[in-house]
Short mmCIF file of C-alpha atoms in Angstrom, two decimals:
data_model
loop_
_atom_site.label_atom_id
_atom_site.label_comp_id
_atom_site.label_asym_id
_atom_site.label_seq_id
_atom_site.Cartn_x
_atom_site.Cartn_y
_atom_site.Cartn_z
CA UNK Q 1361 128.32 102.12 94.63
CA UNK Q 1362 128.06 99.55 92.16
CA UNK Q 1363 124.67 98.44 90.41
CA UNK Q 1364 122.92 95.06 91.95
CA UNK Q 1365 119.82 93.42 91.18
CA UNK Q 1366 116.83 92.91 91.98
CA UNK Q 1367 115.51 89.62 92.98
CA UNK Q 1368 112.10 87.57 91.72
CA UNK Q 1369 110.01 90.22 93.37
CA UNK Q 1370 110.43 93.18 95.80
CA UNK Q 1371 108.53 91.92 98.66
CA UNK Q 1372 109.99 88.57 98.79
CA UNK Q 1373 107.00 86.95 100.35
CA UNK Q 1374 102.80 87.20 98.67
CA UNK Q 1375 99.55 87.05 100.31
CA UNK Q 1376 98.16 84.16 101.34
CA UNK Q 1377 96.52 81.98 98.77
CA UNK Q 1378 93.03 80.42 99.32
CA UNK Q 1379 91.99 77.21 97.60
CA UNK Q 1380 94.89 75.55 97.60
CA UNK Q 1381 92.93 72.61 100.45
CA UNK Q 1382 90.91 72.24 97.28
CA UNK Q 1383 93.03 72.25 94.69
CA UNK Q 1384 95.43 69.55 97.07
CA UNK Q 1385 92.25 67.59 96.83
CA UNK Q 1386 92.12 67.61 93.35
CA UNK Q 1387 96.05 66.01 93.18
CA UNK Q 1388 94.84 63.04 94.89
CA UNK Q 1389 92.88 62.41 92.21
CA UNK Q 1390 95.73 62.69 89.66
CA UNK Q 1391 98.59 60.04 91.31
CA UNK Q 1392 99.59 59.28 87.90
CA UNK Q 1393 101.94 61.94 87.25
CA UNK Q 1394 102.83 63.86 84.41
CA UNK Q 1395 104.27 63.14 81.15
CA UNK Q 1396 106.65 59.72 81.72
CA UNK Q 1397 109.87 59.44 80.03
CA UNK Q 1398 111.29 62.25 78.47
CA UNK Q 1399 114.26 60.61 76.69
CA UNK Q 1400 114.52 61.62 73.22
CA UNK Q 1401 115.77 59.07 69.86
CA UNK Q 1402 118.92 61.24 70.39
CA UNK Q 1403 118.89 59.82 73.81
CA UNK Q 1404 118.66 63.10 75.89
CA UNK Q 1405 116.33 63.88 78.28
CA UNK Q 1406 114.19 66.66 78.24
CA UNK Q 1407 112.82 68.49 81.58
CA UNK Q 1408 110.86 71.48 82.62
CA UNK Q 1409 111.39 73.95 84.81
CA UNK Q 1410 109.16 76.60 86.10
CA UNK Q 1411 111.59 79.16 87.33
CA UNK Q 1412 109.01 82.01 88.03
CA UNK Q 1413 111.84 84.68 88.05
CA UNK Q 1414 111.37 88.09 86.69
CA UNK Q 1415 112.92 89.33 83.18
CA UNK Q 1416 116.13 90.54 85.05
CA UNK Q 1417 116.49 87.34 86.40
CA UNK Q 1418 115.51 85.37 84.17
CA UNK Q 1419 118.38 86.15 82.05
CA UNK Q 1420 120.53 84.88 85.00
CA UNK Q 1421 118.98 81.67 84.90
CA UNK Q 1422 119.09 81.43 80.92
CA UNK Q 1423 122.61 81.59 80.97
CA UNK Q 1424 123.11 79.08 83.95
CA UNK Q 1425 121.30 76.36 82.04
CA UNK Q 1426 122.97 77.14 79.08
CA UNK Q 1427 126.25 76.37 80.86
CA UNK Q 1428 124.45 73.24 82.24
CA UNK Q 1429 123.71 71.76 78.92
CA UNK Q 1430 127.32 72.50 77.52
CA UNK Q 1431 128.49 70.59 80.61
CA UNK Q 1432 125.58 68.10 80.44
CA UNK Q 1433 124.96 67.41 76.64
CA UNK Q 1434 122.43 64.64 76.96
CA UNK Q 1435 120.16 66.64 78.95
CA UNK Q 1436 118.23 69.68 77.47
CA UNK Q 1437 115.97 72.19 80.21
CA UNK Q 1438 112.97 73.55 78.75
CA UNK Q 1439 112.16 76.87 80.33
CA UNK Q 1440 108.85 77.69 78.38
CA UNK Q 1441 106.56 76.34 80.37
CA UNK Q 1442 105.16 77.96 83.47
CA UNK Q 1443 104.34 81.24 82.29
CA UNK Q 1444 104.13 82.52 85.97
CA UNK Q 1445 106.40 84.73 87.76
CA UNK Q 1446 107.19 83.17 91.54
CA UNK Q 1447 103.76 84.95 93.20
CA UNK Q 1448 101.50 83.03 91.04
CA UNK Q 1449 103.55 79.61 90.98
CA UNK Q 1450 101.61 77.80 93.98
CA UNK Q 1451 98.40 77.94 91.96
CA UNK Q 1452 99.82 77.31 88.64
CA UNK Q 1453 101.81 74.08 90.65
CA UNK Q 1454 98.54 72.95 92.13
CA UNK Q 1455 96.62 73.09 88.97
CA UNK Q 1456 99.22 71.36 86.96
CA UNK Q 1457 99.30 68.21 89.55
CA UNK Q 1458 95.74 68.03 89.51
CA UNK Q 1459 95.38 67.92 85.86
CA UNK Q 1460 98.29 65.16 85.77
CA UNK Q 1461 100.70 67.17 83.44
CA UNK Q 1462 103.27 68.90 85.67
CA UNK Q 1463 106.82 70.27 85.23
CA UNK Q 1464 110.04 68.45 86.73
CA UNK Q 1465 111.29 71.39 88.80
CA UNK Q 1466 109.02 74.13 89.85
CA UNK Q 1467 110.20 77.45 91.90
CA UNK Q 1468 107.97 77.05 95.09
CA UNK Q 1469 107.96 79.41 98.37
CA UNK Q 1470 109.59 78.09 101.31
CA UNK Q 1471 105.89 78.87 102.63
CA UNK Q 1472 104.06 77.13 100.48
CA UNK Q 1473 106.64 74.04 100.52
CA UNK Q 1474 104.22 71.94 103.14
CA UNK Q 1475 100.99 72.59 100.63
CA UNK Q 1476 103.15 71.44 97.46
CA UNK Q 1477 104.73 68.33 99.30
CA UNK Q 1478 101.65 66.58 100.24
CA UNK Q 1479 101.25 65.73 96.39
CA UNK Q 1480 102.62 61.98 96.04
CA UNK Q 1481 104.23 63.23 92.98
CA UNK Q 1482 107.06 65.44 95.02
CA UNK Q 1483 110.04 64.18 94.86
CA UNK Q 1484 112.02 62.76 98.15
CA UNK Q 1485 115.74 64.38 97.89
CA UNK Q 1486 116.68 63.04 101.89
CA UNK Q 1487 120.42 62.18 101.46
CA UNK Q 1488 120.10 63.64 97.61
CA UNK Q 1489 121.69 66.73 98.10
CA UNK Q 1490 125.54 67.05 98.05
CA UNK Q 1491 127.09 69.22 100.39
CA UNK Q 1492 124.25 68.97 102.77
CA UNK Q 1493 125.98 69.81 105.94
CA UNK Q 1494 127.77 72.70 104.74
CA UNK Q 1495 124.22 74.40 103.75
CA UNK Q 1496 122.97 77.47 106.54
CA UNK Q 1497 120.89 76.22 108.98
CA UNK Q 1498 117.24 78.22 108.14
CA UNK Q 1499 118.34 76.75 104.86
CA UNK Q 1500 118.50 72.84 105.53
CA UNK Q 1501 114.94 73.67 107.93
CA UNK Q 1502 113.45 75.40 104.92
CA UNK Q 1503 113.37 72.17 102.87
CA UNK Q 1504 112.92 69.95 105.49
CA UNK Q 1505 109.38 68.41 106.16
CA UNK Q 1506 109.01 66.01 108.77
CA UNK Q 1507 112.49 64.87 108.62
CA UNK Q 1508 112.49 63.81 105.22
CA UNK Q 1509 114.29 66.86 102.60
CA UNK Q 1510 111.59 67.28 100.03
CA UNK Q 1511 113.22 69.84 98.02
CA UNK Q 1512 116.47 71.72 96.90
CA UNK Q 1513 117.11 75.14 98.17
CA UNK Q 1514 117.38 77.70 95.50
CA UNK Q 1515 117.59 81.00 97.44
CA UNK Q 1516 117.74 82.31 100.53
CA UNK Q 1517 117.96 86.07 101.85
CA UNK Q 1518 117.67 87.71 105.76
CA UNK Q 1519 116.39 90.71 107.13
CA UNK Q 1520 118.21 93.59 108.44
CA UNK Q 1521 117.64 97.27 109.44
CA UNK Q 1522 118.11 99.59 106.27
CA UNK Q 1523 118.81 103.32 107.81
CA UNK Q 1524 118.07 106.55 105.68
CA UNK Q 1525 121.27 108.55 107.01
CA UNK Q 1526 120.20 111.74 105.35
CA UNK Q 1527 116.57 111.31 107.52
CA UNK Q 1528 119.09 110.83 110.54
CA UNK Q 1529 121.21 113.81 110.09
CA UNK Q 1530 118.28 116.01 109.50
CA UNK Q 1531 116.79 114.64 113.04
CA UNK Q 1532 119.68 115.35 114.57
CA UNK Q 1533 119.25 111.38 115.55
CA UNK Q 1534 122.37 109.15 116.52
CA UNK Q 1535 122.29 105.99 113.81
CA UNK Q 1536 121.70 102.85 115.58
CA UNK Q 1537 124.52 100.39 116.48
CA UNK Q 1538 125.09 96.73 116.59
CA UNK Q 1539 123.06 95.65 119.70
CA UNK Q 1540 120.58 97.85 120.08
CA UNK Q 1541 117.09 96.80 121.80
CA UNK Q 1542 113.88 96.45 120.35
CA UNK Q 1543 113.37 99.89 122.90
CA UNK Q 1544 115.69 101.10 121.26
CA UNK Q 1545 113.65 101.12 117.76
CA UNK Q 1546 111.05 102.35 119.03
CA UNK Q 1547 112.61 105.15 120.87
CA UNK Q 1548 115.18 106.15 117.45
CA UNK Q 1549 111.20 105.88 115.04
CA UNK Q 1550 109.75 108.15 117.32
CA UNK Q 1551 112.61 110.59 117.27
CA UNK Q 1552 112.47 110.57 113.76
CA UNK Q 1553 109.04 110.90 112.95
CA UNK Q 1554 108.00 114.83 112.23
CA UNK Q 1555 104.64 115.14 111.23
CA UNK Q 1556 105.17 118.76 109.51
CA UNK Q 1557 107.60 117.66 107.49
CA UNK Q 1558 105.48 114.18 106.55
CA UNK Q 1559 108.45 112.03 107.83
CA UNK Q 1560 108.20 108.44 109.99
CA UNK Q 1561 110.41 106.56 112.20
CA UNK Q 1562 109.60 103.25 110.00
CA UNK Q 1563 107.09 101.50 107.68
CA UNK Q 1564 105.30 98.18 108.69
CA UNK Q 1565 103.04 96.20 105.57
CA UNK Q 1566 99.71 96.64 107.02
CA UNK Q 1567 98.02 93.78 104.69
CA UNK Q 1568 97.82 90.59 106.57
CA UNK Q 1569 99.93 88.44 104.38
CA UNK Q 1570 103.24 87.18 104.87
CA UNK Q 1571 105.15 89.83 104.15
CA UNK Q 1572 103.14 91.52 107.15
CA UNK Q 1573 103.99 88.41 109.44
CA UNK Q 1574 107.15 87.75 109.10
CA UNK Q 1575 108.75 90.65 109.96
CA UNK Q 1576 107.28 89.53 113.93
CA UNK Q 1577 108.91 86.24 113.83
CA UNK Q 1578 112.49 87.49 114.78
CA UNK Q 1579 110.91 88.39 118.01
CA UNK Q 1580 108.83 85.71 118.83
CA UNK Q 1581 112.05 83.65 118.85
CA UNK Q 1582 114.09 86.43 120.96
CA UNK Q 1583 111.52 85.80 123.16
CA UNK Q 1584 111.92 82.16 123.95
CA UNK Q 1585 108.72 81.36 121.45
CA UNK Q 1586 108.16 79.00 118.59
CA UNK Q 1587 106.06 79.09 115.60
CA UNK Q 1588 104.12 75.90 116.55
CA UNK Q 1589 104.91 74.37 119.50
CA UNK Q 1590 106.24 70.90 120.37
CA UNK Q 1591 103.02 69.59 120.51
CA UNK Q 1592 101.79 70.30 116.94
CA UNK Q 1593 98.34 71.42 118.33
CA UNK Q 1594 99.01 74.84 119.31
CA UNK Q 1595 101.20 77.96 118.86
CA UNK Q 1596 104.33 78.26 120.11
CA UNK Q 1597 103.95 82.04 120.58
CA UNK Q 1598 101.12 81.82 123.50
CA UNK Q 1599 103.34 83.02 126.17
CA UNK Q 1600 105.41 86.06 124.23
CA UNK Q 1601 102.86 86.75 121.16
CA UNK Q 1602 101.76 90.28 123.27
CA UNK Q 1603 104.97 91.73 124.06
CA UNK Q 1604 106.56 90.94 120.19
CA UNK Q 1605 103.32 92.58 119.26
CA UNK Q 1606 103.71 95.63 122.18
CA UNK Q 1607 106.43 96.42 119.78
CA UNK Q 1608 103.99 97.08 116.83
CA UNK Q 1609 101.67 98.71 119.38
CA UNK Q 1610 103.97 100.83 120.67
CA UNK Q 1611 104.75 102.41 116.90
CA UNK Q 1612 101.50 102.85 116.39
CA UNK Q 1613 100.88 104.88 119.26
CA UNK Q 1614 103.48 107.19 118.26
CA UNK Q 1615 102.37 107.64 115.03
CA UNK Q 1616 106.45 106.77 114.01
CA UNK Q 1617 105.30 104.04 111.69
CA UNK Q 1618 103.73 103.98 107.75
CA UNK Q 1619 101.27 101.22 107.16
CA UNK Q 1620 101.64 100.23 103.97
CA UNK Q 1621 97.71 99.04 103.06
CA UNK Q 1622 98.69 97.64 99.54
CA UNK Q 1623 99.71 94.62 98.74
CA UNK Q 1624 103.60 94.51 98.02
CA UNK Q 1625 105.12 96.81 100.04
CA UNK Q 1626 105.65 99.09 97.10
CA UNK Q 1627 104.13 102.32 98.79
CA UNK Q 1628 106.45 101.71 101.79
CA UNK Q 1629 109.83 101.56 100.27
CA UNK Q 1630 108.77 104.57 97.56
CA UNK Q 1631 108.90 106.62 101.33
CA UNK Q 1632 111.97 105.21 102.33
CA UNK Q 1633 113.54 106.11 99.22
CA UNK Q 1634 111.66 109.09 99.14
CA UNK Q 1635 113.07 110.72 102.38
CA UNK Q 1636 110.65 110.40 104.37
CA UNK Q 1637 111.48 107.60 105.99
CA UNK Q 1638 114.17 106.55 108.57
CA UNK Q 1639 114.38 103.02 109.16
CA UNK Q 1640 113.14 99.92 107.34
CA UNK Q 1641 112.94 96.71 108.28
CA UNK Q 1642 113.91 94.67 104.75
CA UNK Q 1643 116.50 92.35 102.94
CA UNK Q 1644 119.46 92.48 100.64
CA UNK Q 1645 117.44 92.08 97.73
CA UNK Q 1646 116.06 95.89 97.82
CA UNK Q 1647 119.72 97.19 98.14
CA UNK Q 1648 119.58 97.39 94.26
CA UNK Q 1649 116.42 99.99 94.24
CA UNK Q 1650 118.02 101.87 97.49
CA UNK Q 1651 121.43 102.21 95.36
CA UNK Q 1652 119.28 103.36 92.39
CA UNK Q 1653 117.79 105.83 93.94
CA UNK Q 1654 120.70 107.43 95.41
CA UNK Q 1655 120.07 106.95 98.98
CA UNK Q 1656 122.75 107.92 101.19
CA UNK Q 1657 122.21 104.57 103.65
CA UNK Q 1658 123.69 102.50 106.38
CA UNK Q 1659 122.62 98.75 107.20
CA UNK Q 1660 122.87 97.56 111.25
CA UNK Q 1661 121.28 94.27 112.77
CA UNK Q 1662 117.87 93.47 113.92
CA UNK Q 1663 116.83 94.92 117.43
CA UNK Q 1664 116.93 92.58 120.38
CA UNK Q 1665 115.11 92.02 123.33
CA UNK Q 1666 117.95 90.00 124.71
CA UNK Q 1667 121.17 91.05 123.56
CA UNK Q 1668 121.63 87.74 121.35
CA UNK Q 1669 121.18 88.89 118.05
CA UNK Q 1670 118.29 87.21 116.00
CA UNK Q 1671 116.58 87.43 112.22
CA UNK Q 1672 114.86 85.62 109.93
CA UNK Q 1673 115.72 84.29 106.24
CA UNK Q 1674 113.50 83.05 103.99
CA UNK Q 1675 114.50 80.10 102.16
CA UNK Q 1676 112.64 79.70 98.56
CA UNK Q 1677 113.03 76.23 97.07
CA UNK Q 1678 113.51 74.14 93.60
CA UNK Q 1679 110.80 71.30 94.20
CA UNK Q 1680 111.09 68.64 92.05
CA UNK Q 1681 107.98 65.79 90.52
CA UNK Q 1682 108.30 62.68 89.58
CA UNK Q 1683 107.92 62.52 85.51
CA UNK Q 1684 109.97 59.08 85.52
CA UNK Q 1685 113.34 57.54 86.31
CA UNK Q 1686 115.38 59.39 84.07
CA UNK Q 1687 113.82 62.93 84.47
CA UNK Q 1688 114.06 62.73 88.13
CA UNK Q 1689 117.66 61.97 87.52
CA UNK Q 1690 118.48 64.42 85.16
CA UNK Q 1691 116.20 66.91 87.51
CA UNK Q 1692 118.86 65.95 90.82
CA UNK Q 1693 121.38 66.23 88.43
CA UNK Q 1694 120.75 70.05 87.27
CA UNK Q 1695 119.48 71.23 91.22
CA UNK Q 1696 122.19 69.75 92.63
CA UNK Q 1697 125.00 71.24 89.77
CA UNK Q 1698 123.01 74.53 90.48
CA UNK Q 1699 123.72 74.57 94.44
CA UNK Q 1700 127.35 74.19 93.96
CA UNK Q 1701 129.16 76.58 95.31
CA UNK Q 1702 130.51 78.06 92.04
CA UNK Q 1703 127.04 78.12 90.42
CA UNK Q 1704 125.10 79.11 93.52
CA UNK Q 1705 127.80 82.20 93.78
CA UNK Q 1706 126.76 83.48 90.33
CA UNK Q 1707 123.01 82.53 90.74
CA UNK Q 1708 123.43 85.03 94.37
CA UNK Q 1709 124.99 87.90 92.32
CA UNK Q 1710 122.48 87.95 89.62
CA UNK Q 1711 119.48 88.04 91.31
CA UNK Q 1712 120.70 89.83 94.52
CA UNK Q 1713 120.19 86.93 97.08
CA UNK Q 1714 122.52 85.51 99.77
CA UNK Q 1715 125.05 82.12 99.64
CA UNK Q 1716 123.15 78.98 100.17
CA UNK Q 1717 126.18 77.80 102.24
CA UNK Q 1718 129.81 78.65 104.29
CA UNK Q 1719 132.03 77.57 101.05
CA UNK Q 1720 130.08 79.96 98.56
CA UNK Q 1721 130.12 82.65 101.51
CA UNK Q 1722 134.07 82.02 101.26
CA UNK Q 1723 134.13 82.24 97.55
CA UNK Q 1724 136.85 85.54 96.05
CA UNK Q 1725 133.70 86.29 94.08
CA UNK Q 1726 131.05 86.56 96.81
CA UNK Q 1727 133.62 88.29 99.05
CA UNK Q 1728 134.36 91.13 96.30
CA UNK Q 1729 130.47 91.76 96.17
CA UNK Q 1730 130.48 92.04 99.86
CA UNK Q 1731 133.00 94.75 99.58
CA UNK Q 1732 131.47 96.77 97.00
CA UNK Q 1733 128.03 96.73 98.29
CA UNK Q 1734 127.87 99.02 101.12
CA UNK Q 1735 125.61 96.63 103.97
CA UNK Q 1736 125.89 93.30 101.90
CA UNK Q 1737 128.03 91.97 104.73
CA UNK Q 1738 125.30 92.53 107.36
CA UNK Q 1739 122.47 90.59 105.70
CA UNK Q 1740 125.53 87.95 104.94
CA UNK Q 1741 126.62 87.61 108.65
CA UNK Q 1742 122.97 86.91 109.92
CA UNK Q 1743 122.47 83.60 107.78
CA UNK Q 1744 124.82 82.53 110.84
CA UNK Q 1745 122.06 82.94 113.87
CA UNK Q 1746 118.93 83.61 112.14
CA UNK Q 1747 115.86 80.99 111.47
CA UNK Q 1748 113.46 80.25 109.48
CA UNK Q 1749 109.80 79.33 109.74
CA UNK Q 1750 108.88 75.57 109.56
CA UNK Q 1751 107.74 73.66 107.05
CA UNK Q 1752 104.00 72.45 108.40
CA UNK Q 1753 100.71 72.69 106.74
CA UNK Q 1754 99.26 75.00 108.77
CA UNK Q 1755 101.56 77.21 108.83
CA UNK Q 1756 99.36 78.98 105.81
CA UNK Q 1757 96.53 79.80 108.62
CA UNK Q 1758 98.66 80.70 111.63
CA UNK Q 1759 100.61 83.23 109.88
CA UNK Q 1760 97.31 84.56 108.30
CA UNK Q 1761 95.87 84.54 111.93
CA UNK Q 1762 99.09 86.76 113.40
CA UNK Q 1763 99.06 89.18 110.14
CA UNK Q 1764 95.27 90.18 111.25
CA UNK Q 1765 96.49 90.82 114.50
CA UNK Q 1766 99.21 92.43 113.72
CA UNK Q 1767 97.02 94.61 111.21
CA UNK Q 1768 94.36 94.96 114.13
CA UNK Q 1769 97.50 96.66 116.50
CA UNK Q 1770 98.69 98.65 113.54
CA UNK Q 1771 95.28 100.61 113.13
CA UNK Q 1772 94.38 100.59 117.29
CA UNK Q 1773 91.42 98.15 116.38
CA UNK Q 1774 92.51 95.82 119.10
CA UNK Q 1775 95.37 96.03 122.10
CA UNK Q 1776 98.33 93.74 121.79
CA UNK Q 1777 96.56 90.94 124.10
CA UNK Q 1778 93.20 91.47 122.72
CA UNK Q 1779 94.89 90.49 119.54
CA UNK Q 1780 96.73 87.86 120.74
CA UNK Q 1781 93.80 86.00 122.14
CA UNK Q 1782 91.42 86.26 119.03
CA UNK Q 1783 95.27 85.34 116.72
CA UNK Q 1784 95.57 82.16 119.01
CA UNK Q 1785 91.89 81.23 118.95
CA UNK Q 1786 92.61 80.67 114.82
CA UNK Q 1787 95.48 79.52 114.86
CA UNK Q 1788 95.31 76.83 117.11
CA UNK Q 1789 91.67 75.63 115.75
CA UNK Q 1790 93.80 75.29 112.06
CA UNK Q 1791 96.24 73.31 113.93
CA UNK Q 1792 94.04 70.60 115.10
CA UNK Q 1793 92.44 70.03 111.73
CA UNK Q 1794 93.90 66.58 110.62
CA UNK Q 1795 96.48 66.49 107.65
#
């Protein structure tokens, strides 16, 4: 199998960051914006961007931009500023709108898109964006707050089941198939787990953050839930929260699953790739450390309760501030020649992530990667039915509030509707503090 990279980082998602109320405060403050103008005696305009990508991919996006500026002499991108990979960018973001000197695009979590966006200085991109309808769906919700499009989409990704067929034939285990139940899972980790030989069914991140959480979501939704519900004062998840967390329960009373205590999921997938793993729940972008390591693997849709199939992706974004008339346009101008399909194709091959819409899906390029890449095509298929989270700022607290619980089922500190209870009780007091 051919190499592919990595992506900004291998966990896709970070712990939740505190202080960002405060910092948010602090940008109210500091309405007048950044640096105006930008337009040099040469007459081009000069913007920043914050990309936040690793060294791999960083190269990616150096040579993107350098294309842009043949195509677009009178406007140069600056990419030394920043200084953050993607983890850190919220808090770098925050503290640059506060202080009133902030970049013109910034690479900001789908997440944290709802924290950034309350800053008057965000940039409104409703009706900006060519090609608009042709985008995935989680996509378009991803940068959607309110109704109003309040940034560009500059990745997005899905998750998938990642099987260890060498842990399988070992087992003597049957590899899962394309509608299996979430039983099913279960059933297959606990088959697979052999405590003499040091070997588990599956791995769960066992943190609290994000990357904890939204590995639940996909069957929340299965189940008829929502995130937040109509209402915007309460949880959408009241009603199915226990039996999506039964799941996690039920692992954890077999002893099929590795909790991962550290943040970024590192420990996790060094078992998987390790052998002593079976089945991980993860994304496309850690194909390129599975192929590196010489696993002998198999990729096969998320479980179901229902029989519909259902995932999540993950949307990241390019947000964009308001540094004056002519950055903003030269900003729209390099986002929106970025998303094209031709560029977004390149932009998915570098740095391992999925097609931001159908016509780069249908692109000879992205179809050649699908065949080379043993599993691409499964993570590619999902952007059709799965979802992503919404953009609402609370969404910060109730994910933090199901991560505990999920942490509390993981270690048998609470049962699935113990955990439920005490996960609603947060949740829904952060959803009823004005905003």
């Amino acid at each position: 199998m051919p190499q592919v990279n990595s992506v900004t980082t291998p966990t896709r998602r970070t712990a939740l960051r505190g202080g960002a109320a405060i910092a948010l405060g602090l940008v109210s403050a500091a309405c007048s914006g950044g640096s105006k103008g930008g337009v040099g005696p040469d007459g081009r305009v000069t913007i920043q961007l914050w990309h936040g990508q690793n060294e791999r991919n960083r190269v990616v996006v150096e040579e993107l931009v350098a294309d842009f500026e043949r195509a677009y002499p009178n406007i140069r991108i600056d990419l030394g500023g920043g200084g953050v990979v993607a983890d850190e960018m919220l808090q770098k973001v925050l503290a640059a709108l506060a202080s009133g000197s902030f970049p013109d695009i910034a690479y900001i979590f789908g997440s944290d898109l709802a924290s950034i966006a309350r800053s008057p200085n965000v940039v409104d991109l409703t009706d900006a964006l060519p090609g608009w309808n042709d985008l995935w769906q989680p996509v378009q919700t991803a940068v959607t707050l309110n109704g109003r499009v309040r940034a560009a989409p500059a990745l997005t990704d899905s998750l998938a089941v990642v099987c260890n067929q060498a842990v399988f034939a070992n087992a003597g285990v049957a590899l899962p198939v394309t509608g299996w139940s979430w039983k099913d899972f279960t059933a297959t980790a606990r088959k697979l787990t052999d405590a003499d030989r040091g070997t588990f069914g599956t791995g769960w991140p066992g943190v609290g953050d994000e990357d904890t959480t939204w590995r639940l979501w996909p069957l929340v939704w299965d189940l008829g839930g929502e995130v937040i519900a109509a209402d915007g004062k309460t949880v959408g998840f009241a009603d199915v929260g226990e039996r999506a967390l039964q799941v996690v329960a039920d692992l954890a009373r077999d002893k099929s699953v590795y909790i991962d205590a550290k943040p970024g999921t590192d420990q996790m997938y060094q078992v998987f790739k390790s052998g002593l793993m079976g089945m991980v729940i993860t994304g496309q972008w850690q194909l390129a450390e599975i192929i590196d390591a010489r696993v002998d693997y198999t990729v096969v849709p998320m479980p179901s309760f229902t029989g519909a199939p259902m995932t999540i992706s993950g949307p990241d974004t390019w947000t964009l501030f308001d540094n004056g008339p002519a950055r903003v346009h030269a900003a729209r101008t390099f986002v929106n020649w970025l998303n094209d399909p031709r560029q977004d194709v390149r932009w998915d091959i570098g740095a391992g992530s999925l097609p931001l819409s159908r016509p780069a899906q249908a692109l000879p390029e992205w179809q050649r990667q699908v065949e080379d890449i043993d599993g691409l095509d499964v993570f590619t298929r999902a952007l059709v039915y799965s979802r992503a989270r919404p953009v609402h700022p609370a969404y910060p607290q109730v994910s933090q509030a199901l991560g505990q619980a999920i942490v509390s089922v993981l270690y048998g500190r609470r049962s699935p509707a113990e955990a439920m209870r005490r996960c609603r009780r947060e949740a829904d007091a952060a959803l009823h503090i004005p905003r």
